[in-house]
PDB file of C-alpha atoms in Angstrom:
ATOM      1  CA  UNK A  69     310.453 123.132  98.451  1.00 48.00           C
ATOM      2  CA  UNK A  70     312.222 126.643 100.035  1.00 55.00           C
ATOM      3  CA  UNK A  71     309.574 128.887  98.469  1.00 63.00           C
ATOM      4  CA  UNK A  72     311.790 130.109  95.496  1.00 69.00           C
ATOM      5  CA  UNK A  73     310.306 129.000  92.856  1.00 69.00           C
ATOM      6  CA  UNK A  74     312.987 127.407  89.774  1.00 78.00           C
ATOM      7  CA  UNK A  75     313.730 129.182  86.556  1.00 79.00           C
ATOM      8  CA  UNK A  76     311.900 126.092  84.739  1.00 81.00           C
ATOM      9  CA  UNK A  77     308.945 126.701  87.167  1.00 83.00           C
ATOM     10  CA  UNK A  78     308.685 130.673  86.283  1.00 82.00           C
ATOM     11  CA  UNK A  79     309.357 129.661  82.226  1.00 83.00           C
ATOM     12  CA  UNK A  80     306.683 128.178  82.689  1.00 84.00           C
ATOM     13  CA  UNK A  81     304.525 129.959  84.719  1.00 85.00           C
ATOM     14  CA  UNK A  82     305.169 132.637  82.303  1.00 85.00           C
ATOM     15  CA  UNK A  83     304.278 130.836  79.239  1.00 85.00           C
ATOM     16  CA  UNK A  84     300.713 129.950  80.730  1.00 86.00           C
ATOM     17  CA  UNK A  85     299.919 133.950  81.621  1.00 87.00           C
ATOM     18  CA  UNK A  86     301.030 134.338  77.923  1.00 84.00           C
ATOM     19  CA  UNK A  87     298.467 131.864  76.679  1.00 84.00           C
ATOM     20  CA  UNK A  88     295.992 133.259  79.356  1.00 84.00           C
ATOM     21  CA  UNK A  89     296.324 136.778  77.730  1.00 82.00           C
ATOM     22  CA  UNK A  90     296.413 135.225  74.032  1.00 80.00           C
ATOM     23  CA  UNK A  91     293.649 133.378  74.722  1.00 78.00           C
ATOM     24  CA  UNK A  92     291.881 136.952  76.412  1.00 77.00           C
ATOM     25  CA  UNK A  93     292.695 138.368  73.505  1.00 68.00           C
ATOM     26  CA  UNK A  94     290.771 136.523  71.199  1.00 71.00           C
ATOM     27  CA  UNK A  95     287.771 136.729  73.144  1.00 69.00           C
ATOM     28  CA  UNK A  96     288.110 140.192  73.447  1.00 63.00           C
ATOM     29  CA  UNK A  97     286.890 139.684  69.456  1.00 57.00           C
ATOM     30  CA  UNK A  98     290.079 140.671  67.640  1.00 55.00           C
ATOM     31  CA  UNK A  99     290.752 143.700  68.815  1.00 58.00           C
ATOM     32  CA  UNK A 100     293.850 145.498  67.681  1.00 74.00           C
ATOM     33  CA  UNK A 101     296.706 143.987  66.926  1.00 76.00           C
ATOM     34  CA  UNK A 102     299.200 146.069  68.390  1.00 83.00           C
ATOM     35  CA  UNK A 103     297.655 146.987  71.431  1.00 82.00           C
ATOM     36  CA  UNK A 104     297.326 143.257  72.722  1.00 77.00           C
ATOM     37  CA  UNK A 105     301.180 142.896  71.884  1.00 83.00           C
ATOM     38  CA  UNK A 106     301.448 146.151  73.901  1.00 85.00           C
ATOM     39  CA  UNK A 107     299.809 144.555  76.771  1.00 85.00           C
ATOM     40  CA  UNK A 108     301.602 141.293  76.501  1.00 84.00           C
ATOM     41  CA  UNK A 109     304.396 143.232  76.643  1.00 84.00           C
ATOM     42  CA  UNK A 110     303.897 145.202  79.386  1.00 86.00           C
ATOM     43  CA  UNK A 111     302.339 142.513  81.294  1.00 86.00           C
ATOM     44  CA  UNK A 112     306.207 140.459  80.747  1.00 86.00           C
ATOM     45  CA  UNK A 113     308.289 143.427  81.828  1.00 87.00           C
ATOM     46  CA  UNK A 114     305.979 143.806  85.093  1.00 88.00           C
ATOM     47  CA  UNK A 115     306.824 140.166  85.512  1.00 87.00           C
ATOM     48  CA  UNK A 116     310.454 140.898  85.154  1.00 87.00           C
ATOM     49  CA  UNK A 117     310.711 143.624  87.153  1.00 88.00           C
ATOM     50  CA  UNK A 118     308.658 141.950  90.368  1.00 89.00           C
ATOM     51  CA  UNK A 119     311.131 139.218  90.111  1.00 88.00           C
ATOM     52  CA  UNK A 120     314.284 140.821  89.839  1.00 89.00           C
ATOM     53  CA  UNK A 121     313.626 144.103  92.210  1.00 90.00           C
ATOM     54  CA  UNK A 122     313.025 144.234  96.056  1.00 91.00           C
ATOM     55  CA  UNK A 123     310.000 146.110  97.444  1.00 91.00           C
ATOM     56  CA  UNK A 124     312.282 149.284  98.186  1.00 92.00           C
ATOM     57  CA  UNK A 125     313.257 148.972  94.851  1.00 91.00           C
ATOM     58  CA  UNK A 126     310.230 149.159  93.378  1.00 91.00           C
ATOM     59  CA  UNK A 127     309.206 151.878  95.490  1.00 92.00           C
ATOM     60  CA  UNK A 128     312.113 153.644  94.267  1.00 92.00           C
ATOM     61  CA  UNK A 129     311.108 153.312  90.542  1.00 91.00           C
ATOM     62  CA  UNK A 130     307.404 153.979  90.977  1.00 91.00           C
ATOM     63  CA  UNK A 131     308.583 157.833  92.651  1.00 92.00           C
ATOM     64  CA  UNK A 132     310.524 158.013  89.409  1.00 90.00           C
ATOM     65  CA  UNK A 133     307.721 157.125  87.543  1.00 91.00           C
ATOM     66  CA  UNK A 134     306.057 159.681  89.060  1.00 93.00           C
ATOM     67  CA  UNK A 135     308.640 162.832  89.040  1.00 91.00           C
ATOM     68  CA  UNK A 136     310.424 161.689  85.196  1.00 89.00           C
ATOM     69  CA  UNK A 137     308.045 158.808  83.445  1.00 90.00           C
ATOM     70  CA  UNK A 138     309.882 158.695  80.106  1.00 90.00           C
ATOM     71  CA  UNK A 139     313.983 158.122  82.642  1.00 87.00           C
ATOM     72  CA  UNK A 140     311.971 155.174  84.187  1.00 89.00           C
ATOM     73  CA  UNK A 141     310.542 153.930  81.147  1.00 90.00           C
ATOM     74  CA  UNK A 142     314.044 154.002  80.081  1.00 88.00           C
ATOM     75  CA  UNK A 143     315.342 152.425  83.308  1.00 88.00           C
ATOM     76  CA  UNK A 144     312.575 149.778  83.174  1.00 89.00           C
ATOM     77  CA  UNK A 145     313.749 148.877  79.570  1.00 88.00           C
ATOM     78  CA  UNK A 146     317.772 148.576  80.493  1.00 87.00           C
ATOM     79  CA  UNK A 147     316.607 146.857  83.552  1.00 87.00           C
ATOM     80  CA  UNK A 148     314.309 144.102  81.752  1.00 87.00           C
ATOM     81  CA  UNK A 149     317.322 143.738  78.885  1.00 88.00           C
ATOM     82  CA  UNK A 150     320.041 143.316  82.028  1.00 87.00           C
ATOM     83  CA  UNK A 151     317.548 140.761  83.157  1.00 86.00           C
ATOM     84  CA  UNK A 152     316.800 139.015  80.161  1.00 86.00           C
ATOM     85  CA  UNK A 153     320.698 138.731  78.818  1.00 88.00           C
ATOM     86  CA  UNK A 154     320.819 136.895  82.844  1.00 86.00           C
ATOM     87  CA  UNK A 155     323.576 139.497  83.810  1.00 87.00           C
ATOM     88  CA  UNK A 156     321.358 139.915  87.262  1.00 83.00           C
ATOM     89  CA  UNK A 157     322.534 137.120  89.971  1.00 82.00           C
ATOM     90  CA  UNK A 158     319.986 137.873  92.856  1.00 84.00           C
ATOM     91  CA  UNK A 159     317.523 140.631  93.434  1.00 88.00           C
ATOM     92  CA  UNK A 160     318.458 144.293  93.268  1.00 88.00           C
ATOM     93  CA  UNK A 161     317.662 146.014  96.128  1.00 90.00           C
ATOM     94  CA  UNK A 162     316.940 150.107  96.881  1.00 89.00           C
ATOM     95  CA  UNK A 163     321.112 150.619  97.214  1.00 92.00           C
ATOM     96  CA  UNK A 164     321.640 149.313  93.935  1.00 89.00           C
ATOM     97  CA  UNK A 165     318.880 150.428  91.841  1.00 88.00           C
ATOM     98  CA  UNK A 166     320.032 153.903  93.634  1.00 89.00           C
ATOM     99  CA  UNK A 167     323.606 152.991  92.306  1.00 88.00           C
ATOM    100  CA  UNK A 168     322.446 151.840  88.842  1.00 85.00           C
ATOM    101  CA  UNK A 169     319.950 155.316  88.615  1.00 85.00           C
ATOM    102  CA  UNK A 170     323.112 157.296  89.211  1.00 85.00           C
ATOM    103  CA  UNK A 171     324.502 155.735  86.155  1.00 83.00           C
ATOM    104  CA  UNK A 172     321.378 155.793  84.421  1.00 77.00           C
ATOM    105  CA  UNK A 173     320.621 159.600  84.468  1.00 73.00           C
ATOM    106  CA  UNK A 174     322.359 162.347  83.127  1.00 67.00           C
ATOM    107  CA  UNK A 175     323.689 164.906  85.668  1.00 64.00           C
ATOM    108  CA  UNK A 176     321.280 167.464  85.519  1.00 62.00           C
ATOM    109  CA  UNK A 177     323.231 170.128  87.445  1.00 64.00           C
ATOM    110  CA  UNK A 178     326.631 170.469  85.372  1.00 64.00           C
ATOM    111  CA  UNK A 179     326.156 172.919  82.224  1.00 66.00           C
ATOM    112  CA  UNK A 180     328.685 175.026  80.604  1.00 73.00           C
ATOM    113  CA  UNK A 181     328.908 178.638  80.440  1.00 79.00           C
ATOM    114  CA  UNK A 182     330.425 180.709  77.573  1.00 83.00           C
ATOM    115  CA  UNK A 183     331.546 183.864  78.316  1.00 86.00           C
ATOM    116  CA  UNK A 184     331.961 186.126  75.519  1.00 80.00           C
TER     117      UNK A 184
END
């Protein structure tokens, strides 16, 4: 084994966290609904994200997070859709994800002046 785990291995190690938190959920007593879908939900995109971005990456994200939460809750969600459509061969690393913010964000410092 090289240590990389295959894609049927993660499918599957994903599937039993799922039916971990599904089965957390109902012990929990039924609590709402649409918060333990939130939380399933959240707890798959984390998974995405660790598998598909490098440390630096991550680090990169987390300072966005930090500075502009609702751009890197948008990033996150292109990034997990990119991932999930499989149009990601190979990690992306702190050059990329600085490539793919770039594209991401609207160029704050162009604005148009009318003169009257």
């Amino acid at each position: 084994m090289s240590g990389e785990p295959s894609d049927d291995e993660l499918e599957q190690l994903r599937e039993e966290k799922m039916e971990q938190l599904r089965d957390q959920a109902q012990q929990e007593g039924g609590g709402n609904p649409r918060e333990a879908a939130q939380q399933r939900a959240d707890a798959q995109k984390k998974a995405v994200l660790r598998q598909h971005l490098t440390d630096d990456a991550r680090k990169r994200l987390n300072t966005l997070k930090m500075s502009k939460p609702q751009v890197a809750e948008q990033v996150e969600s292109q990034l997990v859709a990119i991932a999930q459509s499989g149009r990601i061969q190979g990690k992306i690393d702190d050059e990329k994800m600085e490539e793919l913010l770039r594209e991401l964000t609207p160029d704050s410092k162009s604005f148009d002046i009318k003169r009257r």
